Short mmCIF file of C-alpha atoms and ligand atoms in Angstrom, two decimals:
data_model
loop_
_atom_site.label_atom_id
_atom_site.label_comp_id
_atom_site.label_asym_id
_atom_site.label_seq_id
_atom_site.Cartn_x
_atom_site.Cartn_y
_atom_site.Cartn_z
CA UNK A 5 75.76 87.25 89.94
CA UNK A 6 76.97 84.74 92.98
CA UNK A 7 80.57 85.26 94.22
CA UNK A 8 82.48 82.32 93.95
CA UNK A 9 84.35 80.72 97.10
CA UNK A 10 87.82 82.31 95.62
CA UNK A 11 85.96 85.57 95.42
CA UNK A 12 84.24 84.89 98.76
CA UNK A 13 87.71 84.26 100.21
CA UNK A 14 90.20 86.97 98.63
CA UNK A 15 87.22 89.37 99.79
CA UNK A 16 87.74 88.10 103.27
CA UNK A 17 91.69 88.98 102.90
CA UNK A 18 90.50 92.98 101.92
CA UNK A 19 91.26 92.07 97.99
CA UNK A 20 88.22 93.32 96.01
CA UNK A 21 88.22 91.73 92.54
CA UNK A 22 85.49 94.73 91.01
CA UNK A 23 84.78 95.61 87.16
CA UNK A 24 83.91 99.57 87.29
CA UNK A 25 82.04 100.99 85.06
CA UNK A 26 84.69 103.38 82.93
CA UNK A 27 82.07 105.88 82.52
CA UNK A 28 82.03 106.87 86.16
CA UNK A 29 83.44 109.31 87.35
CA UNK A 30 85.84 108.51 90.24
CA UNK A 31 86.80 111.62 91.92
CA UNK A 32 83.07 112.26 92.24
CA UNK A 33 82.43 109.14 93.55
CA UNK A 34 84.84 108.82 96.13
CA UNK A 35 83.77 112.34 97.07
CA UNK A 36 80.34 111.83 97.73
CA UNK A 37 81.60 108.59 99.33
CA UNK A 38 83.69 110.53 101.78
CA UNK A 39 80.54 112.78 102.64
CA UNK A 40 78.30 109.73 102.94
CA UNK A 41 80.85 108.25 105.21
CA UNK A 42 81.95 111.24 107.62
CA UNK A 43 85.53 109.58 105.77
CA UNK A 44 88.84 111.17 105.87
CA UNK A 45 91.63 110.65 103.10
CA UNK A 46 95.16 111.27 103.86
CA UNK A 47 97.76 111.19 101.73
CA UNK A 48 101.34 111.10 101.48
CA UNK A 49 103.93 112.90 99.22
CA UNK A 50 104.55 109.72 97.41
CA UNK A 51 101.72 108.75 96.32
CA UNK A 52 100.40 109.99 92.35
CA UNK A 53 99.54 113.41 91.87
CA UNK A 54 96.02 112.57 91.85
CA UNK A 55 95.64 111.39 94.97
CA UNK A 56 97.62 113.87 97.03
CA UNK A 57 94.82 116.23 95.00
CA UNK A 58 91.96 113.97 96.16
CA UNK A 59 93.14 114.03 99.84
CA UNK A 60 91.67 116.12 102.61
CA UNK A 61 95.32 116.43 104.13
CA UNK A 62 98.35 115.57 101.90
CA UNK A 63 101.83 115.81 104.09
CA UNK A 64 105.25 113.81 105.25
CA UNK A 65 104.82 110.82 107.68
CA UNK A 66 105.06 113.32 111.36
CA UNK A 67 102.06 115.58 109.80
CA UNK A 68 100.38 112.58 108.77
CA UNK A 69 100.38 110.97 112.33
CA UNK A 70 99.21 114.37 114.05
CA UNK A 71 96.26 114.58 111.30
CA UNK A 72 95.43 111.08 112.42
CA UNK A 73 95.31 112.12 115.62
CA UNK A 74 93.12 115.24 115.77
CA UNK A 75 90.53 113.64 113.30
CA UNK A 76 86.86 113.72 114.38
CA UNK A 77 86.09 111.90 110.80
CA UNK A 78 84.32 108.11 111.24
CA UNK A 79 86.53 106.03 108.97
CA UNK A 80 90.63 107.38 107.94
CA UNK A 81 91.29 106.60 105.22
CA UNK A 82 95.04 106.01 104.23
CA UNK A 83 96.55 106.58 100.92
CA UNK A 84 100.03 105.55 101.50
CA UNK A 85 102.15 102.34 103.11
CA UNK A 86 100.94 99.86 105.57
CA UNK A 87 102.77 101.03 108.30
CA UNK A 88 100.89 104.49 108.28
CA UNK A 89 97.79 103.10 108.14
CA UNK A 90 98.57 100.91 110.82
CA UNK A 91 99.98 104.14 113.36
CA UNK A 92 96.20 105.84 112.38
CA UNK A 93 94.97 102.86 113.91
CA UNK A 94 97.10 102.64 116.69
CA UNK A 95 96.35 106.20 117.14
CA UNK A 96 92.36 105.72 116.81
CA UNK A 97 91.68 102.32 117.94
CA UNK A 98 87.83 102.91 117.86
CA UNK A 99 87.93 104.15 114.54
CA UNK A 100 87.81 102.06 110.71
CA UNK A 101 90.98 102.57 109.18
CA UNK A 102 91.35 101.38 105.77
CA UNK A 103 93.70 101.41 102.66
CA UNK A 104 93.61 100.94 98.91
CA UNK A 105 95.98 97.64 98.61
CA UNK A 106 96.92 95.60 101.73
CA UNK A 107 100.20 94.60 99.84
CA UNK A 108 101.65 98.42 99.89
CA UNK A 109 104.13 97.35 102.39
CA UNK A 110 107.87 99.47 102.63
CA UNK A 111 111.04 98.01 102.77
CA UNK A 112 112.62 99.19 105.79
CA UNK A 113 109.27 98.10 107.75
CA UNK A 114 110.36 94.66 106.22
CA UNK A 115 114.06 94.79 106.97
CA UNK A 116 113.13 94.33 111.16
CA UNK A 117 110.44 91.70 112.00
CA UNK A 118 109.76 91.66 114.68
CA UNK A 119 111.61 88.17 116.27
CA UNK A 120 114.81 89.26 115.21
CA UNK A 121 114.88 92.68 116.51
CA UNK A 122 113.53 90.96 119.81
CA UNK A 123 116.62 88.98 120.00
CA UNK A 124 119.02 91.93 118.95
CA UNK A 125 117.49 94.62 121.40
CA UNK A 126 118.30 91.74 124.11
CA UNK A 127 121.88 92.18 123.46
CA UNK A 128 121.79 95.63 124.80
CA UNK A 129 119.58 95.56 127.67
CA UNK A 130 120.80 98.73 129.05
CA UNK A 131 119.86 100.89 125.98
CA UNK A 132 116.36 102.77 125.33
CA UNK A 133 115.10 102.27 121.82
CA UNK A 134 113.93 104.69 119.31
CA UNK A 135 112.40 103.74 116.15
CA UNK A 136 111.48 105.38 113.05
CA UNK A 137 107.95 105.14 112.38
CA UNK A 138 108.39 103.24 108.94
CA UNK A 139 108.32 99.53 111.28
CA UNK A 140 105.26 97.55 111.90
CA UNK A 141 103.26 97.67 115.11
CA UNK A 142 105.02 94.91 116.87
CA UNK A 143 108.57 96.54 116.51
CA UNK A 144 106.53 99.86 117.93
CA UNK A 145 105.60 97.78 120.86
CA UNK A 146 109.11 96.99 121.55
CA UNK A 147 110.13 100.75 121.36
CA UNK A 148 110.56 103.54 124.40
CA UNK A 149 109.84 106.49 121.44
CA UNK A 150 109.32 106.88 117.89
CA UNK A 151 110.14 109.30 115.48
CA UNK A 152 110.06 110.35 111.66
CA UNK A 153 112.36 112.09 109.36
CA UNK A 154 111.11 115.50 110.76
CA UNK A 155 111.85 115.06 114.49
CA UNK A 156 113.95 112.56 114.40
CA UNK A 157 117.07 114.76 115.95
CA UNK A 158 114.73 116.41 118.42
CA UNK A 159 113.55 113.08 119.78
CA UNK A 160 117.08 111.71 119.94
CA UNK A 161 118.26 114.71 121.93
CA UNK A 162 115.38 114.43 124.31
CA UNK A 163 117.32 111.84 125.45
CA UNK A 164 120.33 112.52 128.34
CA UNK A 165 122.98 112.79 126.51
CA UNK A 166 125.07 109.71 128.05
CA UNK A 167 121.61 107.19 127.82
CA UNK A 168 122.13 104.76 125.94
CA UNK A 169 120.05 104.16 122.54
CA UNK A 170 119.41 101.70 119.59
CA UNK A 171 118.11 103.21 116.63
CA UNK A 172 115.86 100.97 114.45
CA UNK A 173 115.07 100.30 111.62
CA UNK A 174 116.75 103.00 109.48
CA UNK A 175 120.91 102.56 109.06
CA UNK A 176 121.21 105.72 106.89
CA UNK A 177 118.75 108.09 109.30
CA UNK A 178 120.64 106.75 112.37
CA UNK A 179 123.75 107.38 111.19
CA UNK A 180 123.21 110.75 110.06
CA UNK A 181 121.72 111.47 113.20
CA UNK A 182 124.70 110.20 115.25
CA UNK A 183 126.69 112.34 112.87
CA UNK A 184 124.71 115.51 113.47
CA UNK A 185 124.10 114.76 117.14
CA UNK A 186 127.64 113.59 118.37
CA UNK A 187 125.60 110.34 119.91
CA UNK A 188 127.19 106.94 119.03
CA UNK A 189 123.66 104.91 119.03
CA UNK A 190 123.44 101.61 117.97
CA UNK A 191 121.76 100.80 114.63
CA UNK A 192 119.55 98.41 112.94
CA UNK A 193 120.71 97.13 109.80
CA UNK A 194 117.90 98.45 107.57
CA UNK A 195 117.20 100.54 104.42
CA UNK A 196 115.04 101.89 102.04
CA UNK A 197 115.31 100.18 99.06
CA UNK A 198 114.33 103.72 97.01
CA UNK A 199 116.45 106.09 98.68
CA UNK A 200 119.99 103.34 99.15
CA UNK A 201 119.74 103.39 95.16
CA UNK A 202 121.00 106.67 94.65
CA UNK A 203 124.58 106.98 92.46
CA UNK A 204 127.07 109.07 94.36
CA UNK A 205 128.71 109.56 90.51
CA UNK A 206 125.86 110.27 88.50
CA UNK A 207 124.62 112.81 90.69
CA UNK A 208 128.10 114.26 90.40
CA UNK A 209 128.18 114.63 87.03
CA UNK A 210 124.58 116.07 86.66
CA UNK A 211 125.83 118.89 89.21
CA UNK A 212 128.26 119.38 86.74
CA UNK A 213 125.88 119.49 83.72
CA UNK A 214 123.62 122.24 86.39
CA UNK A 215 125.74 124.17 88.37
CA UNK A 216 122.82 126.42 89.32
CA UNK A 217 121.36 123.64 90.68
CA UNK A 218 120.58 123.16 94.24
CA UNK A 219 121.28 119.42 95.15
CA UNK A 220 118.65 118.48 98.00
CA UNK A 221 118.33 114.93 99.51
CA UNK A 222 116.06 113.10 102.36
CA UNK A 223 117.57 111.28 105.50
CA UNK A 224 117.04 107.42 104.02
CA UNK A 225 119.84 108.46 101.77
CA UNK A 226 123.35 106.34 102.28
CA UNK A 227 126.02 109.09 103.39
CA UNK A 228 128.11 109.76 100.50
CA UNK A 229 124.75 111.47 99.00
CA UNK A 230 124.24 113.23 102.10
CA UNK A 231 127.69 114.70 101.95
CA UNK A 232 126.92 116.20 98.37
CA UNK A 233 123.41 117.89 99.51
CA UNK A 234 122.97 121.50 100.38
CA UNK A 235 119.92 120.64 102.24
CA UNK A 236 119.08 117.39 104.43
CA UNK A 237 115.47 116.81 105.74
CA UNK A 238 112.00 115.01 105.24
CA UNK A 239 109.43 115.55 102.65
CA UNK A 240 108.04 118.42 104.88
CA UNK A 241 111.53 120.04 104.50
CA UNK A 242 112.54 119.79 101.26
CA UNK A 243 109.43 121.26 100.05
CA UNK A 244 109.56 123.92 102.50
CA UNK A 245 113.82 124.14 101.33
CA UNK A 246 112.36 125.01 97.55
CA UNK A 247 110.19 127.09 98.38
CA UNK A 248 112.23 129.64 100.36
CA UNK A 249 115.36 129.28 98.29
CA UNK A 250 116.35 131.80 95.70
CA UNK A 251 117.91 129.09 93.36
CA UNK A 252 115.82 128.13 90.56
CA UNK A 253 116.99 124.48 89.71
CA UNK A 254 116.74 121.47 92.04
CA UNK A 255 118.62 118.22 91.90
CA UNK A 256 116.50 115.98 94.90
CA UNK A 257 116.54 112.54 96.14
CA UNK A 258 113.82 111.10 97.51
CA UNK A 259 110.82 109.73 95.94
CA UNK A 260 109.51 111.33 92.37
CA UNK A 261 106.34 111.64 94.21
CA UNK A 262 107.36 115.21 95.97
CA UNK A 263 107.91 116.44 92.66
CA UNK A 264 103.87 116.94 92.35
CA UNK A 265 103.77 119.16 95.03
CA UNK A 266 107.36 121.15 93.96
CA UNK A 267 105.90 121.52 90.82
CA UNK A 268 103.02 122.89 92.10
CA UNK A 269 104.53 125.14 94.33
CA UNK A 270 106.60 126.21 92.60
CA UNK A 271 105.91 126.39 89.03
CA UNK A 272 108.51 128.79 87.96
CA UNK A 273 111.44 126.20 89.24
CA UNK A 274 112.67 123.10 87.47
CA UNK A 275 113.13 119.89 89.32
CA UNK A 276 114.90 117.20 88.53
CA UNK A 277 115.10 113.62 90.40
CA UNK A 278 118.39 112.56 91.31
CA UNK A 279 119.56 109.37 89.04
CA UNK A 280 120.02 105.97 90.90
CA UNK A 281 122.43 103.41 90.25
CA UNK A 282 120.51 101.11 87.66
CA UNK A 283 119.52 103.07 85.00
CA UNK A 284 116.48 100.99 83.35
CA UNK A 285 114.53 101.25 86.22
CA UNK A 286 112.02 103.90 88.02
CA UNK A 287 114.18 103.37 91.04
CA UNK A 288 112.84 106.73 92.12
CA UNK A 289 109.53 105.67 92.62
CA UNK A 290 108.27 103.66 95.20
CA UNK A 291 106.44 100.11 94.40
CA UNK A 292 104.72 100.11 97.57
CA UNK A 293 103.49 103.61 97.41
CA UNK A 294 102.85 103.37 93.80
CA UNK A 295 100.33 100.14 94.24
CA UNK A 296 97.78 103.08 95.45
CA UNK A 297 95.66 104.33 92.35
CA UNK A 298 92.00 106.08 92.04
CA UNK A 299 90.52 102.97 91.12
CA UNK A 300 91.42 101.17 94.39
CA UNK A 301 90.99 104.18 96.47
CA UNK A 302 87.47 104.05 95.04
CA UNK A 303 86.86 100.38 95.85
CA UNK A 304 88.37 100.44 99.24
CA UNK A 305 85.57 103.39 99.99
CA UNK A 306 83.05 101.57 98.96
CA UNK A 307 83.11 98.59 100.58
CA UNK A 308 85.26 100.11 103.83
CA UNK A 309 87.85 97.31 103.17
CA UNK A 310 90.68 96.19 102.97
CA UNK A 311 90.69 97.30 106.81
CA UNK A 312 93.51 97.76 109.31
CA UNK A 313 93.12 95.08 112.08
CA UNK A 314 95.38 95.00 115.41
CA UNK A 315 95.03 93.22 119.13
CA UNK A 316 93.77 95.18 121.88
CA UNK A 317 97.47 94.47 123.61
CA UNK A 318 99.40 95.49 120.47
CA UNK A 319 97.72 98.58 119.98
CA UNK A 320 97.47 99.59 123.82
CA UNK A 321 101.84 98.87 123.79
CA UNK A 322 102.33 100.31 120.37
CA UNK A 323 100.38 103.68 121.46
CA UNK A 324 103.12 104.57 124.07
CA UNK A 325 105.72 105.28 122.23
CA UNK A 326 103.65 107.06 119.17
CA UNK A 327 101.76 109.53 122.01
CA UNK A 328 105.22 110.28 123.26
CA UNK A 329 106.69 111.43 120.16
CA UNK A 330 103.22 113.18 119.24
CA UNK A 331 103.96 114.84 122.80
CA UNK A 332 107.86 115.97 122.34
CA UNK A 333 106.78 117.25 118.43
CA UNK A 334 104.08 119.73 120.10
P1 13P B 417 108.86 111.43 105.59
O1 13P B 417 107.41 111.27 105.30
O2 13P B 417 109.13 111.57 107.05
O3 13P B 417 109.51 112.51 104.79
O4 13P B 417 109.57 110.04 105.18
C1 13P B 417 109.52 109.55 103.92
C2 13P B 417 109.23 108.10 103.83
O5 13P B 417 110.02 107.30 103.51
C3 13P B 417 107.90 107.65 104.10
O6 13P B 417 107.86 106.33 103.83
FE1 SF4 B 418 109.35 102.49 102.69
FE2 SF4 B 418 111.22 103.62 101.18
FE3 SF4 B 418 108.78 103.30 100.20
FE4 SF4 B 418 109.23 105.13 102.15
S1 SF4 B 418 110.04 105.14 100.08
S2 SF4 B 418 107.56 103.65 102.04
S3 SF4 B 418 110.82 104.06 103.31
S4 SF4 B 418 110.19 101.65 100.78
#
């Protein structure tokens, strides 16, 4: 059958509009796809359970970004946020880099573009600036070194301790790094719109209703949370944190996504996700890493699209401060 011009031109934009057949069997398929296409699939901890399963290399965003960097595989493929994809690229200019759904954008990424942080970082032309990874390209090319929730102390205090520093685009990981640092850098005013929905009270009360329960939280979390967890670190961390710890109950904020891999860690320990503020919705769950599914994963495969595209000068700027931090995390 002909495409049509809308076809023609969402297919241009990396949106695939594809019936498939229900009788096929997509984790075969994508598979032998992967095989066929010397492809690599990583995944992160938020994504569903089925695709961390599917993934040659499931992890936070710091393992992520080393995978992507010591991959001899044609064509990464990235089930996760646009930004990820995006530092694979960076990363692996020569290489395809694609992801299920274009749209699976994040929140903090959104809370800098990159005009505004332009004008902002002018105001403080004496400081260096480290960013957390979860920011587009451009903000990257802007930045002196980046970090992620798992080095993100180690890469501040690589720093002299009287230089100067903005921290972008996370509020709530800046600040609890100036808290657990002594440093007094200057934030960006962003979020994450999962992690800033947690309810200091609810949580409260459901260490009440569990007092055997261990209360664990990740870095995007505002700092009255913080101040209630027994343990403080990335994905990487907390799922390490459960898996050493003698307690057998967990209260954890970050994304449900983790849970998967708790779970299957540790299948003798109960989990449960830390309540947010609004009650009626699955505020623990990403949109934007929940647009991912098998069925898109599949599609994207296929047809190698929707692909990551950057300039030559964005990438060759952006890769500074992304080889740095790959450097001090060795
Ligand atoms: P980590 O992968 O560093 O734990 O951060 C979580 C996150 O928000 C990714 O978007
Ligand atoms: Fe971005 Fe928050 Fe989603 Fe992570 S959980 S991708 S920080 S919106």
């Amino acid at each position: 059958m002909e495409k049509t011009l809308v076809q023609e031109m969402l297919e241009e934009k990396g949106f695939i509009d594809e019936k498939i057949d229900p009788q096929l069997k997509l984790v075969d398929e994508i598979n032998r796809l992967k095989k066929e296409k010397n492809a690599v699939i990583l995944s992160h901890f938020y994504v569903e359970g089925e695709l961390q399963d599917i993934a040659d290399y499931v992890g936070d965003s710091l393992g992520l970004a080393q995978e992507a960097a010591k991959t001899d595989a044609d064509m990464i493929v990235f089930v996760g946020v646009h930004f990820m994809a995006e530092t694979a690229k960076i990363i692996n200019p020569s290489k395809k880099v694609i992801l299920p759904d274009l749209k699976a954008g994040c929140s903090l990424a959104e809370s800098a573009p990159a005009e505004k942080f332009a004008a902002f970082k002018a105001k403080y032309p004496d400081h260096k600036v480290i960013s957390y990874i979860n920011c587009t390209a451009d903000l990257k090319t802007m930045t002196d070194v980046v970090c992620t929730s798992s080095n993100a102390e180690k890469i501040v205090q690589s720093f002299p301790a009287d230089e100067k520093l903005i921290f972008a685009p996370d509020k709530n990981l800046g600040n609890y790094i100036n808290s657990i640092t002594g440093r007094s850098m200057v934030l960006w005013d962003g979020a994450c719109m999962v992690h800033e929905e947690y309810s200091v009270e609810k949580i409260i009360d459901l260490m009440d209703q569990h007092p055997d329960a261990e209360f664990i939280a990740h870095p995007e979390c505002e700092q009255p949370v913080l101040l209630l967890a027994k343990h403080i670190g990335s994905t990487t961390s907390l799922l390490n944190y459960v898996q050493k710890s003698d307690a057998k109950k967990f209260i954890v904020a970050t994304e449900s996504g983790i849970l998967h891999q708790m779970n299957k860690s540790c299948p003798d320990k109960i989990f449960i996700p830390a309540p947010s503020n609004d009650s009626t919705c699955a505020c623990n769950d990403c949109s934007y890493m929940k647009l991912n599914n098998l069925q898109k994963l599949y599609i994207c495969m296929k047809h190698e699209q929707p692909e990551v595209i950057l300039s030559d000068e964005v990438i060759e700027k952006a890769q500074v401060p992304i080889i740095r931090m790959l450097e001090i995390s060795k």
